[in-house]
Short mmCIF file of C-alpha atoms and ligand atoms in Angstrom, two decimals:
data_model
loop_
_atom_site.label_atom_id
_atom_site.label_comp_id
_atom_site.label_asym_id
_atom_site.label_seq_id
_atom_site.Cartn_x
_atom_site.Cartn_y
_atom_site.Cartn_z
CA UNK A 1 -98.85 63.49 48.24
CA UNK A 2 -101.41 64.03 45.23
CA UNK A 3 -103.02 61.53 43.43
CA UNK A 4 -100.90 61.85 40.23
CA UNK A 5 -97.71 61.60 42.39
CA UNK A 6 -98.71 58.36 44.06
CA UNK A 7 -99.80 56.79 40.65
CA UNK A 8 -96.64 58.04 39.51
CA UNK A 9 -94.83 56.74 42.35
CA UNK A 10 -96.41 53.15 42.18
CA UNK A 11 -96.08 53.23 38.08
CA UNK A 12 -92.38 53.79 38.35
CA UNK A 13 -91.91 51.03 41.28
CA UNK A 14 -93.92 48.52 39.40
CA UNK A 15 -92.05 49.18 36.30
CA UNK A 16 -88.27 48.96 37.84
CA UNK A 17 -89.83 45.53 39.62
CA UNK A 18 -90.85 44.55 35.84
CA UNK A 19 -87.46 45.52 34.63
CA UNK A 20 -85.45 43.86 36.81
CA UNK A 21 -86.74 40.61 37.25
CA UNK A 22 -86.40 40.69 33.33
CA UNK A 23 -82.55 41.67 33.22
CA UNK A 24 -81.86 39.13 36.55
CA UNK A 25 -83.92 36.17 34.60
CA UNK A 26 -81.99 36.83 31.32
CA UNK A 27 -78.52 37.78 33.10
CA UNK A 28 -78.59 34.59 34.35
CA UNK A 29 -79.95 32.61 30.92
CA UNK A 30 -76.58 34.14 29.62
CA UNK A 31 -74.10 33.24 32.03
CA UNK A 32 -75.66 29.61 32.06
CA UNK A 33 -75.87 29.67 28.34
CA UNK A 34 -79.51 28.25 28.95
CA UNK A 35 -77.85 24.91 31.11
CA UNK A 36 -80.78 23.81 33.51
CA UNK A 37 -79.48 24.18 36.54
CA UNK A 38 -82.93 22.38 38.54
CA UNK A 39 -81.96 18.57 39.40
CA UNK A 40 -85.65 18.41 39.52
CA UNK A 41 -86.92 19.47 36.08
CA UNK A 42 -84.85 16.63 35.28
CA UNK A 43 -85.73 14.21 37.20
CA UNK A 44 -87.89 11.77 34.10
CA UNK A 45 -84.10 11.76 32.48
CA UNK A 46 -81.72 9.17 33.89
CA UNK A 47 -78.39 12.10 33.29
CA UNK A 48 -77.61 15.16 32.33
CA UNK A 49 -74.66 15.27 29.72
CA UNK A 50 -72.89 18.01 28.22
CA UNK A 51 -70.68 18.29 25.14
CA UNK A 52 -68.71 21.00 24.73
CA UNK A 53 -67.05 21.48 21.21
CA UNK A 54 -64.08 24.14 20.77
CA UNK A 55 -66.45 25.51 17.75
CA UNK A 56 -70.09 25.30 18.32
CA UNK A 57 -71.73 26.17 14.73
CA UNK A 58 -69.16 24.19 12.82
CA UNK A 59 -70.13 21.74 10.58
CA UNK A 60 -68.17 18.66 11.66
CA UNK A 61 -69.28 19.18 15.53
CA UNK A 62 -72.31 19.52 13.93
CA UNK A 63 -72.13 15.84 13.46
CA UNK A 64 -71.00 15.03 16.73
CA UNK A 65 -73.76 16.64 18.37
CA UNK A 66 -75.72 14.34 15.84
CA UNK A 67 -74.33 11.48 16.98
CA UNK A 68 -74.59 12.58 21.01
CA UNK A 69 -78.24 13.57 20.67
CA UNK A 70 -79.32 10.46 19.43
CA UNK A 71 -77.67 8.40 21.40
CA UNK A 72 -79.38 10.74 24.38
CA UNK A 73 -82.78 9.96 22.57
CA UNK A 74 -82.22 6.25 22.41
CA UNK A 75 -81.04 6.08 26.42
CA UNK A 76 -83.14 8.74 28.05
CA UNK A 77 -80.51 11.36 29.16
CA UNK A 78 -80.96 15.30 28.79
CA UNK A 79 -77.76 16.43 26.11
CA UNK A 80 -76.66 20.11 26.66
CA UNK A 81 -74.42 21.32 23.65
CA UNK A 82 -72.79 24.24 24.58
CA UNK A 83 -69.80 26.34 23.58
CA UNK A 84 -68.05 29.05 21.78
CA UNK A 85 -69.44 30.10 19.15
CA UNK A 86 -66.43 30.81 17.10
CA UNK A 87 -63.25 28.95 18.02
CA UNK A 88 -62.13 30.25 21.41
CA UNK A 89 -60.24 28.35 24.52
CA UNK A 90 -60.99 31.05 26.78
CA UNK A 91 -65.20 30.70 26.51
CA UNK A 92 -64.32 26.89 25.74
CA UNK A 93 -62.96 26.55 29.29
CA UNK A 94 -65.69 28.90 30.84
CA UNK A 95 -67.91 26.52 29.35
CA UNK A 96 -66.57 23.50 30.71
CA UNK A 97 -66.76 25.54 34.32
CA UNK A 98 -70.10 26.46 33.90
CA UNK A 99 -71.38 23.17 33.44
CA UNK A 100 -69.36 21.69 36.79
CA UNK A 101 -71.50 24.77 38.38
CA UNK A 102 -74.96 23.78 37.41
CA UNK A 103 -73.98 19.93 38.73
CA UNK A 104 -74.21 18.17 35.36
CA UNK A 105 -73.45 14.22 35.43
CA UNK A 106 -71.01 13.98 33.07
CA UNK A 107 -68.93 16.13 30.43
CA UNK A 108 -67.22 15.73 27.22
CA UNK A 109 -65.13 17.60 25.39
CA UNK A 110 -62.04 17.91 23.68
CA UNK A 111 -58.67 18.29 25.22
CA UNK A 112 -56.99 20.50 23.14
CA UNK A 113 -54.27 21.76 25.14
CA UNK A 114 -52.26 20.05 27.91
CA UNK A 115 -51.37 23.26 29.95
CA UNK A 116 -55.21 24.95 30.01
CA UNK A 117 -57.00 21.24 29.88
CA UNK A 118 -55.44 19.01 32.07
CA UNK A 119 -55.40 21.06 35.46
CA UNK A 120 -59.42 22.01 34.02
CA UNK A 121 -59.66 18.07 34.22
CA UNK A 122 -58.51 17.27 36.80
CA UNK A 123 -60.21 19.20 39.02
CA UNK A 124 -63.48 18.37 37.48
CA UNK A 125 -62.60 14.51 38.29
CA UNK A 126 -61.78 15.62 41.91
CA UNK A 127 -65.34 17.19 41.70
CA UNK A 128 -66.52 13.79 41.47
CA UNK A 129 -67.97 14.74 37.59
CA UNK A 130 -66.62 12.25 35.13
CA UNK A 131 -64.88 13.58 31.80
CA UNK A 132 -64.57 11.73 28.32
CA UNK A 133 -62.35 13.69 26.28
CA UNK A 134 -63.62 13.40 22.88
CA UNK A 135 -62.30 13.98 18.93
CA UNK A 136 -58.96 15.33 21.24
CA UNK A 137 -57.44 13.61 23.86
CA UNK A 138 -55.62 15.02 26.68
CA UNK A 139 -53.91 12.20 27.86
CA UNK A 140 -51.69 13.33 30.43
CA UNK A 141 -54.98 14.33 32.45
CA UNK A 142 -57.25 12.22 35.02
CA UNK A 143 -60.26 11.80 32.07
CA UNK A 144 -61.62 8.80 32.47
CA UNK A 145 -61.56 8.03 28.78
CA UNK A 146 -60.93 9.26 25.39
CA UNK A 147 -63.51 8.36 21.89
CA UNK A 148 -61.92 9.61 18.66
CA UNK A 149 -59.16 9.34 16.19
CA UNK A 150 -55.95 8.36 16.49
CA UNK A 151 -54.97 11.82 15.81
CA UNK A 152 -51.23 10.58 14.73
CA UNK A 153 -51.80 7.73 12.61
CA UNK A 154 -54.77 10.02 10.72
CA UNK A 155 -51.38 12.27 10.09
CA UNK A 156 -49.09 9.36 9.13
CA UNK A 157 -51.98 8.32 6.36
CA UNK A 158 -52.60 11.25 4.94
CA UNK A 159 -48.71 11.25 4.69
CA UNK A 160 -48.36 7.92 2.97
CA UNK A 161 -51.08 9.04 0.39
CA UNK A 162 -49.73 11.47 -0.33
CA UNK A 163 -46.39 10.47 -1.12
CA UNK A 164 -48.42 7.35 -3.41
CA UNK A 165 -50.80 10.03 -5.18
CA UNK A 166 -47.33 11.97 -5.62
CA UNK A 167 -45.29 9.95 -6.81
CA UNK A 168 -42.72 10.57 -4.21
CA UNK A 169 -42.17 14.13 -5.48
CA UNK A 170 -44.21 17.48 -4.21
CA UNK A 171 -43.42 20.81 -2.75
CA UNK A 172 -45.96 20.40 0.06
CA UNK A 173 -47.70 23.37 2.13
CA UNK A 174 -49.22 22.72 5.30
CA UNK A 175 -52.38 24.63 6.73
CA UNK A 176 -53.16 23.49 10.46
CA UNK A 177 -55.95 24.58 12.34
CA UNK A 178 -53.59 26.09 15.07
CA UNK A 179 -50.21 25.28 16.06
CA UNK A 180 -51.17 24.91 19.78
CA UNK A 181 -53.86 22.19 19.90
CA UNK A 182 -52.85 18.37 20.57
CA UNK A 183 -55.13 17.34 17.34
CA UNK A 184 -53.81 19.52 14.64
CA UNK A 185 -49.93 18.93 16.55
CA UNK A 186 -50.65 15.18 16.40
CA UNK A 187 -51.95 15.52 12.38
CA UNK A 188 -49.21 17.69 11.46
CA UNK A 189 -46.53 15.49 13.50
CA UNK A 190 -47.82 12.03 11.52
CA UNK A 191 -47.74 13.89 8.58
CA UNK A 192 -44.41 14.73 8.80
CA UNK A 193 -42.85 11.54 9.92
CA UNK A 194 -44.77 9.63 7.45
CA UNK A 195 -43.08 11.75 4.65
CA UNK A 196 -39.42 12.81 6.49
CA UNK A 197 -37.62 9.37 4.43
CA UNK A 198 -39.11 10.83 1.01
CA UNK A 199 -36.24 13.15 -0.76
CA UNK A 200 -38.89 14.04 -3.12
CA UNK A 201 -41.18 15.41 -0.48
CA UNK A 202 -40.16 19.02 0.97
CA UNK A 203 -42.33 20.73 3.05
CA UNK A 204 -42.09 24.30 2.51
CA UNK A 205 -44.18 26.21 4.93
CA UNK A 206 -47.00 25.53 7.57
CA UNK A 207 -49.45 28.40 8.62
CA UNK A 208 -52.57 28.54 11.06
CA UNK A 209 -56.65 28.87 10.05
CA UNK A 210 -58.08 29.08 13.45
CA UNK A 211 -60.03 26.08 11.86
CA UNK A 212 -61.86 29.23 9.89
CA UNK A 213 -61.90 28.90 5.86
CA UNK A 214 -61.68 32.38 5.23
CA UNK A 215 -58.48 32.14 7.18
CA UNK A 216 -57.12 28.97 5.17
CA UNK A 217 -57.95 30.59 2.51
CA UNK A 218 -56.46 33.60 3.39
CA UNK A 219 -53.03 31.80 3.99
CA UNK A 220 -53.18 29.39 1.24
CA UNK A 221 -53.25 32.62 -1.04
CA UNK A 222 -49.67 34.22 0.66
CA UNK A 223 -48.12 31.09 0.68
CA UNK A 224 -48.84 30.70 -3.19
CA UNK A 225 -47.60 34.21 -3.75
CA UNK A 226 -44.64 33.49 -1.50
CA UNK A 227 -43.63 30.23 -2.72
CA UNK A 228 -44.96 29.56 -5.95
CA UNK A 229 -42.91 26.42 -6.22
CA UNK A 230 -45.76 24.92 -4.04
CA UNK A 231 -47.55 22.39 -5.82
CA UNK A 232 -49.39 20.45 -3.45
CA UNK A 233 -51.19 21.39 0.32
CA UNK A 234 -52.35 19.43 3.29
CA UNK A 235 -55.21 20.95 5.39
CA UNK A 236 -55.51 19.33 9.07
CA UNK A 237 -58.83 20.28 9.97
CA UNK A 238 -62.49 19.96 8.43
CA UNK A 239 -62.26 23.55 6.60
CA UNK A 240 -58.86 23.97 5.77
CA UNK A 241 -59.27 22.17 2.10
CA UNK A 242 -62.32 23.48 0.98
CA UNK A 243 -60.55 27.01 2.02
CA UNK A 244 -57.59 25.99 0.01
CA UNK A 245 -59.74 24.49 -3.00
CA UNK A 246 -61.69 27.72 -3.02
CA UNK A 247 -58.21 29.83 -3.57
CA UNK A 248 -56.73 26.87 -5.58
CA UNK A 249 -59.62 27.27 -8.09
CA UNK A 250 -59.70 31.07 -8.07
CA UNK A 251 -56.13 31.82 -9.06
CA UNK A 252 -54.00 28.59 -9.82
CA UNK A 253 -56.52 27.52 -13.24
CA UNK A 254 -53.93 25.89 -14.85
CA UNK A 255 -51.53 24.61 -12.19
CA UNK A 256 -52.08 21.14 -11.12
CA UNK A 257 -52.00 21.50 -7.09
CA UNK A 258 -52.65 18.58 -5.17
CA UNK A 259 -54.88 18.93 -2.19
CA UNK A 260 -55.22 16.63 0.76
CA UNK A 261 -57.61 17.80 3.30
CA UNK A 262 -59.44 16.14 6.13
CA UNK A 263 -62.94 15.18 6.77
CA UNK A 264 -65.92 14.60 4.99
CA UNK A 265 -68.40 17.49 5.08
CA UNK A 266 -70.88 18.01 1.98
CA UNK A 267 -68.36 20.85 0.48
CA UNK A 268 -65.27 18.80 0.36
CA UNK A 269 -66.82 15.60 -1.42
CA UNK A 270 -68.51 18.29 -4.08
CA UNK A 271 -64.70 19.17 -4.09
CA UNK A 272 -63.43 15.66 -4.65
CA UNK A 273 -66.12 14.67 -7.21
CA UNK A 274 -65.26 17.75 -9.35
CA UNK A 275 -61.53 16.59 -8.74
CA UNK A 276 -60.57 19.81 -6.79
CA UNK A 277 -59.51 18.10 -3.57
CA UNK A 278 -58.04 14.88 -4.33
CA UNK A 279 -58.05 13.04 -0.76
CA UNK A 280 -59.44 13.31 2.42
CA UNK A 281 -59.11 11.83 6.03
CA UNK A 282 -62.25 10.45 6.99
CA UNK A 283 -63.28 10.60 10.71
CA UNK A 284 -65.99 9.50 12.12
CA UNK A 285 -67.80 12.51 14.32
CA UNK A 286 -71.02 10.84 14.42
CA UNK A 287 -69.89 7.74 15.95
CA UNK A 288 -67.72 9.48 18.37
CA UNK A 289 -70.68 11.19 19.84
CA UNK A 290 -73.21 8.76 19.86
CA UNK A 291 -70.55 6.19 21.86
CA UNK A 292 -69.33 8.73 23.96
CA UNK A 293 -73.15 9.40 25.48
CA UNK A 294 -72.88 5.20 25.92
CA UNK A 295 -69.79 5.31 26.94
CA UNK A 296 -70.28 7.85 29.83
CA UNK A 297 -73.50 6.53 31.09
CA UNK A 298 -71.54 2.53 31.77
CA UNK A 299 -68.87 4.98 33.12
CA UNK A 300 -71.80 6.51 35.43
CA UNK A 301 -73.13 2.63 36.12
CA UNK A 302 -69.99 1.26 37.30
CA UNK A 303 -69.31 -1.04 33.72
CA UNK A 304 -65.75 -1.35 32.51
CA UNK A 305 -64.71 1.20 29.91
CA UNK A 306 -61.92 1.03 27.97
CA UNK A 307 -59.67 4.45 28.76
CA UNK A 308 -59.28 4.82 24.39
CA UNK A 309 -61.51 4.06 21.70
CA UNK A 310 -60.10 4.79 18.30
CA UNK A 311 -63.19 5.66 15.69
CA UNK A 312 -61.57 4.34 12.28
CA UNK A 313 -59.48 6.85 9.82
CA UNK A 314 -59.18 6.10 6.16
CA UNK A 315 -58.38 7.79 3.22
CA UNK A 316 -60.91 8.97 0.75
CA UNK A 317 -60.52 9.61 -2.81
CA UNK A 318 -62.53 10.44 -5.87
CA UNK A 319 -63.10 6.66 -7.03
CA UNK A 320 -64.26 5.78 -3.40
CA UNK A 321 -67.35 7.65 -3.57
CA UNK A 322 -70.51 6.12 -4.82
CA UNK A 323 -70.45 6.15 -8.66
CA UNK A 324 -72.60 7.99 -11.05
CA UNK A 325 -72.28 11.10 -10.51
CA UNK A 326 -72.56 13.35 -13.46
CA UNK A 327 -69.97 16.01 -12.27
CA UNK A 328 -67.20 13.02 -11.06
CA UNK A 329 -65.24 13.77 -13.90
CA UNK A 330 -65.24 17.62 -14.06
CA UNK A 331 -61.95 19.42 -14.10
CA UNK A 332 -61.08 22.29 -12.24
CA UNK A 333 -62.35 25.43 -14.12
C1 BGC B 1 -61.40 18.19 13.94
C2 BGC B 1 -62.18 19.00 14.92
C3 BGC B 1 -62.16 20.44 14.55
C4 BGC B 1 -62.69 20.60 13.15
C5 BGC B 1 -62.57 22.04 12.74
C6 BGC B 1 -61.92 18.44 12.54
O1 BGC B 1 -61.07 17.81 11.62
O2 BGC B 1 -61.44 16.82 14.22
O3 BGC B 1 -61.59 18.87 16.19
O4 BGC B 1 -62.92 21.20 15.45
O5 BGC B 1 -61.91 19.82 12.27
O6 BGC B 1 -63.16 22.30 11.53
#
């Protein structure tokens, strides 16, 4: 063999040895999505926690992950948050498997369905990992506790409010995140038992955003084109109003549409002060994370926990927000 061959030969070995280390180190940073998988890189940190969130960019688990990361600062644990990136129970659930795989102490997450969750659950718990289920419980599983709303009663209020801010008479839309999730069930269900004795109250249709805005949007736009005797809409997840607000303001200038929506992200007060939205259900996803980390670690230590903690729900309207703002009293336009 010539000398150009064999550096030829060695070149091209060296550079598939280069290549593939690189595609086996990153193949496997994907799959992991980045989870340390070495107990002992860990080993200065008491646990390692992961929260898994069904939406991983969105604002309100944004909060959460707040919340969990500081409590993680304050008691020495390593916090993975990791997820889908977009709302998807498919990745959601890969994600929750994933972390089981790399041996993490503890998980939370929401249980959002009973028929994918629970049997996820519960075989986690057999794996001798405990699970909080947080922001969404799925009670009928083996998790060993739930932090968040009361999903219901949240429902029921935003019911009764409405009916006061009302006056006992509206045409009422309803935009859920998705039909299939305990949460936005459990909103919508409250919701509709709190108003069911009102004759003045008639709900008139109820459509799914995927917890997107642009969807919400989207839907609050047909539903005004297909029912135009709709005069007021309730949005069960954090998005849902400011996508109805945005479609609300666009193309109903004149109408007066009430709008209950839920949460309290930076958009939908700017929505309330200009008087846009005109109540929201306040959670409290900051809380929930920072006492689920606590709560998981006692879990971990052998303390009592108790199996539900309900953060507190309340409505919020224009006049509860701190006063003196200049654009409090601006109508829509
Ligand atoms: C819910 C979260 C949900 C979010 C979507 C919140 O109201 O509590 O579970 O992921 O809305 O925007």
């Amino acid at each position: 063999m010539g000398r150009y061959s064999i550096m030829a030969y060695t070149f091209g070995a060296l550079f598939f040895i280069v290549s593939f280390s690189f595609s086996i180190f990153y193949g496997v940073k994907v799959v992991t999505h980045d989870l340390p998988s070495e107990k002992t890189s860990l080993e200065k940190y008491r646990y390692h926690f992961v929260l898994v969130p069904e939406e991983l960019d969105n604002e309100y688990w944004r909060l959460v992950e707040k919340g969990a990361k500081a409590a993680a600062n304050d008691y020495g644990i390593v916090l993975e948050y990791v997820g889908p990136k977009q709302s998807n129970i498919d990745d959601h659930l890969k994600t929750i498997e994933m972390s089981v795989a790399s041996k993490v102490d503890g998980i939370m997450t929401q249980g959002l369905s009973d028929e994918q969750f629970t049997p996820l659950i519960n075989r986690v718990i057999e794996k001798g990992i405990p699970v909080i289920t947080v922001d969404t419980d799925a009670s009928n599983s083996k998790r060993m506790a739930y932090i968040g709303t009361d999903n219901y009663y949240s429902g029921y209020l935003a019911g009764r409010a409405l009916i006061a801010d009302t006056k006992g008479k509206a045409n009422v839309a309803i935009i859920t995140g998705s039909f299939y999730k305990n949460h936005q069930i459990q909103r919508v269900k409250g919701f509709e038992d709190a108003v069911k004795a009102e004759k003045g109250i008639k709900i008139i249709d109820i459509q799914e955003s995927d917890i997107s805005r642009v969807i919400a949007a989207e839907k609050a736009y047909q539903i005004l084109q297909a029912h135009p005797e709709v005069n007021a809409f309730y949005g069960t997840s954090a998005l849902d109003g400011i996508g109805i607000a945005q479609v609300v303001k666009k193309y109903k200038k004149n109408d007066q549409i009430y709008i209950m929506g839920f949460d309290t992200l930076p958009e939908t007060l700017e929505y309330i002060r200009k008087g846009m939205i005109n109540a929201t259900v306040v959670q409290e996803p900051y809380e929930m994370g920072y006492e689920a980390v606590k709560m998981m670690i006692d879990l971990i230590e052998g303390k009592k926990v108790p199996s539900v903690i309900h953060t507190n729900t309340k409505i919020l309207r224009v006049g509860d927000l701190p006063p003196g703002h200049p654009d409090r009293m601006e109508e829509r336009q």
